[in-house]
Amino acid sequence: MKYLFVLLSGIVLFTTALATRPWDIFTTLKIDPEDVPGYIEKNFEDGEIRFPNFRELKKLEPAKRAAAVKEIGDYIKKYLQSPGYAQKFSKDRENAKPQSAEGKIKAEIAELEKSIPEAEKDLKEATDATKGLAESLVKMLKEKYNALRNPSDPKHDFYVMTVAGMRYANPVEYEAAVKKWDAEYPATPKDLIRKRLQQFLENTADINFEAELKEDSHGVKYFVDEELEQKNEYWKLCFRSGKETATAARAYAEQWLKELK
């Protein structure tokens, strides 16, 4: 997962909108409420910051931003701590787990055991025009199934390579991949929430909102301090959100962390 300010950066972006209540904000930005969980999940799990209609942001009065941070934060907190999301998180985490070559082959064999009967059923119902294609499919699936299960089959190596590829065929590489997955994808949403909040606090601890900017001939603004100009995209997003928003977001993150301990 990328290095980012996932949760609270999302809050920072949300709170620069026109209104002060979550659903008013989504309506103002012309975002379908049904799409909101998807944005939260992508930002939270995959390490992205994806927010639509950015030009509509940054119009909220600074004095109202702290309240907006709390309302948006409460919505995100409620969603991420819901039983429904916990179930989805567990499933997504398992799907993201690296598979060994052996694991991929077992999964493929299990899938073929479902696919072959379905293909045979389709063959029985095939018309004269589709019968040849249906027969070829059944033959191919059975050939693959038998070859994967029998190391002596002349096509065993071919199908193993097709299914498993070269990645994680080496046990050492596979163990390293699983270790990385376990570190980046903690066992529970609570563990990942804690990690994201800590990342946000660490990476917004040194924002100088008085930093001087310069503008080029095209109207693009840059930091006068070259060191600040080299900061990553997420740091700059928080800078542009303003001191009121970032300060409120940091306070919210600190309180949330206390609740998680």
XYZ file of C-alpha atoms in Angstrom:
261
model
C 0.000 0.000 0.000
C 1.153 3.480 -0.774
C 2.389 5.962 1.773
C -0.588 8.283 2.436
C -2.941 10.142 4.702
C -5.867 7.873 3.857
C -8.541 8.372 6.477
C -8.060 11.907 7.673
C -6.947 13.183 4.290
C -10.302 11.968 3.085
C -11.887 13.987 5.850
C -9.812 17.034 4.938
C -10.988 16.833 1.350
C -14.604 16.297 2.298
C -14.661 19.279 4.591
C -13.665 21.853 2.020
C -17.062 21.504 0.384
C -20.013 23.883 0.418
C -22.144 22.570 3.253
C -21.694 21.224 6.762
C -23.655 17.961 6.812
C -22.367 14.785 5.078
C -25.303 14.162 2.791
C -25.548 17.862 1.918
C -21.888 17.738 0.980
C -22.339 14.701 -1.211
C -25.363 16.267 -2.893
C -23.499 19.513 -3.470
C -20.651 17.638 -5.094
C -23.116 15.604 -7.161
C -21.972 12.324 -5.643
C -24.481 9.486 -5.424
C -24.749 8.541 -1.712
C -24.498 4.895 -2.737
C -21.007 5.582 -4.112
C -19.666 7.087 -0.871
C -18.783 3.753 0.823
C -16.774 2.825 -2.263
C -14.670 5.984 -2.007
C -14.043 5.353 1.682
C -13.071 1.729 1.094
C -10.677 2.488 -1.761
C -8.947 5.246 0.175
C -8.799 3.207 3.355
C -7.779 -0.218 2.064
C -5.884 0.433 -1.160
C -3.924 3.470 -0.131
C -5.441 5.937 -2.549
C -6.919 9.401 -2.336
C -9.690 9.567 -4.868
C -12.242 12.318 -4.579
C -14.536 13.572 -7.359
C -15.477 17.131 -8.267
C -12.434 18.655 -6.594
C -13.167 22.088 -8.117
C -16.267 22.304 -5.947
C -14.134 22.007 -2.853
C -12.462 24.702 -0.767
C -15.537 26.935 -0.648
C -16.507 26.327 2.945
C -15.827 29.182 5.327
C -12.811 28.426 7.568
C -14.899 28.977 10.700
C -17.226 26.111 9.746
C -14.557 23.565 8.898
C -14.033 22.089 12.368
C -17.715 21.183 12.615
C -17.609 19.704 9.133
C -14.561 17.616 10.022
C -16.400 16.133 12.986
C -19.540 15.306 11.020
C -17.657 13.697 8.145
C -15.335 11.926 10.570
C -18.285 10.539 12.506
C -19.787 9.186 9.276
C -16.522 7.495 8.248
C -16.009 6.104 11.763
C -19.503 4.662 11.907
C -19.102 3.006 8.516
C -15.652 1.524 9.133
C -16.670 0.167 12.538
C -19.900 -1.423 11.329
C -20.361 -5.230 11.343
C -21.133 -5.164 7.633
C -17.836 -3.511 6.796
C -15.960 -5.900 9.096
C -17.274 -8.822 7.045
C -16.319 -7.153 3.777
C -12.876 -6.266 5.089
C -12.219 -9.862 6.128
C -13.214 -11.127 2.685
C -11.155 -8.504 0.858
C -8.156 -9.229 3.061
C -8.302 -12.937 2.311
C -8.668 -12.274 -1.410
C -5.568 -10.081 -1.307
C -3.448 -12.768 0.333
C -0.691 -14.096 -1.940
C -1.149 -17.670 -3.047
C 1.597 -20.217 -3.381
C 1.852 -22.205 -6.590
C 0.304 -25.144 -4.753
C -2.532 -22.976 -3.479
C -3.321 -21.647 -6.938
C -3.400 -25.149 -8.402
C -5.747 -26.403 -5.668
C -8.031 -23.433 -6.224
C -8.064 -24.053 -9.959
C -8.883 -27.738 -9.524
C -11.761 -26.821 -7.204
C -13.055 -24.350 -9.788
C -12.821 -26.941 -12.551
C -14.853 -29.377 -10.472
C -17.651 -26.813 -10.625
C -17.121 -25.753 -14.229
C -17.045 -29.189 -15.857
C -20.585 -30.251 -14.791
C -21.897 -26.878 -15.926
C -20.172 -27.247 -19.292
C -21.546 -30.764 -19.689
C -25.028 -29.475 -18.972
C -24.600 -26.768 -21.603
C -23.441 -29.430 -24.070
C -26.631 -31.431 -23.566
C -28.680 -28.319 -24.249
C -26.556 -27.133 -27.174
C -28.039 -26.605 -30.629
C -26.482 -27.928 -33.813
C -24.852 -24.539 -34.277
C -23.227 -24.482 -30.821
C -22.610 -28.182 -30.182
C -19.102 -28.213 -31.630
C -17.978 -25.325 -29.463
C -19.562 -26.874 -26.370
C -17.819 -30.195 -27.015
C -14.458 -28.456 -27.392
C -14.956 -26.620 -24.100
C -15.797 -29.814 -22.183
C -12.785 -31.568 -23.692
C -10.441 -28.706 -22.789
C -11.708 -28.421 -19.202
C -11.364 -32.166 -18.604
C -7.918 -32.204 -20.137
C -6.812 -29.392 -17.836
C -8.405 -31.005 -14.792
C -6.765 -34.391 -15.395
C -3.387 -32.857 -16.191
C -3.293 -30.715 -13.032
C -4.146 -33.714 -10.851
C -1.634 -36.071 -12.470
C 2.090 -35.133 -12.408
C 2.738 -37.872 -14.986
C 0.393 -36.337 -17.520
C 2.343 -35.001 -20.556
C 0.589 -31.626 -20.186
C 0.952 -31.349 -16.414
C 3.859 -28.884 -16.482
C 2.183 -26.760 -19.131
C -1.020 -26.319 -17.155
C 0.822 -25.808 -13.879
C 2.753 -22.958 -15.482
C -0.450 -21.546 -16.955
C -2.219 -21.550 -13.595
C 0.574 -20.775 -11.140
C 3.064 -18.903 -13.284
C 6.534 -18.237 -11.925
C 5.510 -15.922 -9.075
C 5.704 -17.434 -5.585
C 6.784 -20.781 -6.971
C 9.788 -20.339 -4.677
C 8.780 -20.963 -1.026
C 11.100 -18.207 0.225
C 9.521 -15.636 -2.105
C 6.074 -16.764 -1.110
C 6.806 -16.441 2.610
C 8.187 -12.940 2.025
C 5.064 -11.978 0.090
C 2.794 -13.260 2.865
C 4.809 -11.377 5.474
C 4.461 -8.160 3.484
C 0.729 -8.772 3.021
C 0.259 -9.349 6.748
C 2.068 -6.094 7.566
C 0.158 -4.020 5.034
C -3.209 -5.663 5.584
C -3.734 -6.091 9.362
C -6.094 -8.753 10.653
C -8.937 -6.411 11.632
C -10.321 -3.037 10.488
C -9.422 -1.665 13.923
C -5.747 -2.463 13.367
C -5.731 -0.759 9.968
C -7.677 2.254 11.275
C -5.032 2.693 13.967
C -2.269 2.445 11.384
C -3.875 4.981 9.062
C -4.538 7.478 11.845
C -0.940 7.204 13.020
C 0.303 7.751 9.470
C -1.856 10.834 9.133
C -0.627 12.347 12.397
C 2.997 11.638 11.549
C 2.756 13.173 8.129
C 0.861 16.309 9.082
C 2.953 17.178 12.120
C 5.221 19.625 10.323
C 2.937 21.621 8.006
C 3.868 25.296 7.913
C 0.688 27.007 6.792
C 2.561 30.315 6.563
C 4.943 28.948 3.928
C 5.503 31.403 1.098
C 4.256 30.555 -2.393
C 5.229 31.859 -5.807
C 3.305 31.763 -9.055
C 4.636 31.020 -12.530
C 3.540 32.572 -15.824
C 0.745 29.990 -16.133
C -0.727 30.760 -12.739
C 0.580 27.576 -11.110
C 1.704 28.060 -7.520
C 4.907 26.638 -6.079
C 6.611 26.768 -2.696
C 9.473 29.224 -2.479
C 11.214 26.748 -0.174
C 12.478 23.986 -2.467
C 12.355 21.459 0.375
C 8.626 22.047 0.781
C 8.138 21.847 -2.975
C 9.516 18.302 -2.833
C 6.871 17.203 -0.336
C 4.492 14.503 -1.568
C 1.022 15.045 -2.980
C -0.787 14.213 0.252
C 1.185 16.696 2.343
C 0.376 19.391 -0.205
C -3.323 18.498 -0.184
C -3.414 19.011 3.560
C -1.528 22.288 3.198
C -4.062 23.526 0.672
C -6.962 22.490 2.883
C -5.950 25.180 5.348
C -4.861 25.344 8.959
C -8.418 25.204 10.365
C -9.247 22.006 8.518
C -5.965 20.218 9.192
C -5.933 21.196 12.873
C -9.470 19.894 13.346
C -8.616 16.691 11.464
C -5.558 16.093 13.630
C -7.599 16.612 16.791
C -10.203 14.158 15.505
C -7.500 11.604 14.675
C -5.911 11.914 18.114
C -9.262 11.390 19.838
C -10.104 8.416 17.641
C -6.755 6.825 18.449
C -7.455 7.185 22.169
C -10.785 5.436 21.692
C -9.077 2.542 19.908
C -6.644 1.834 22.745
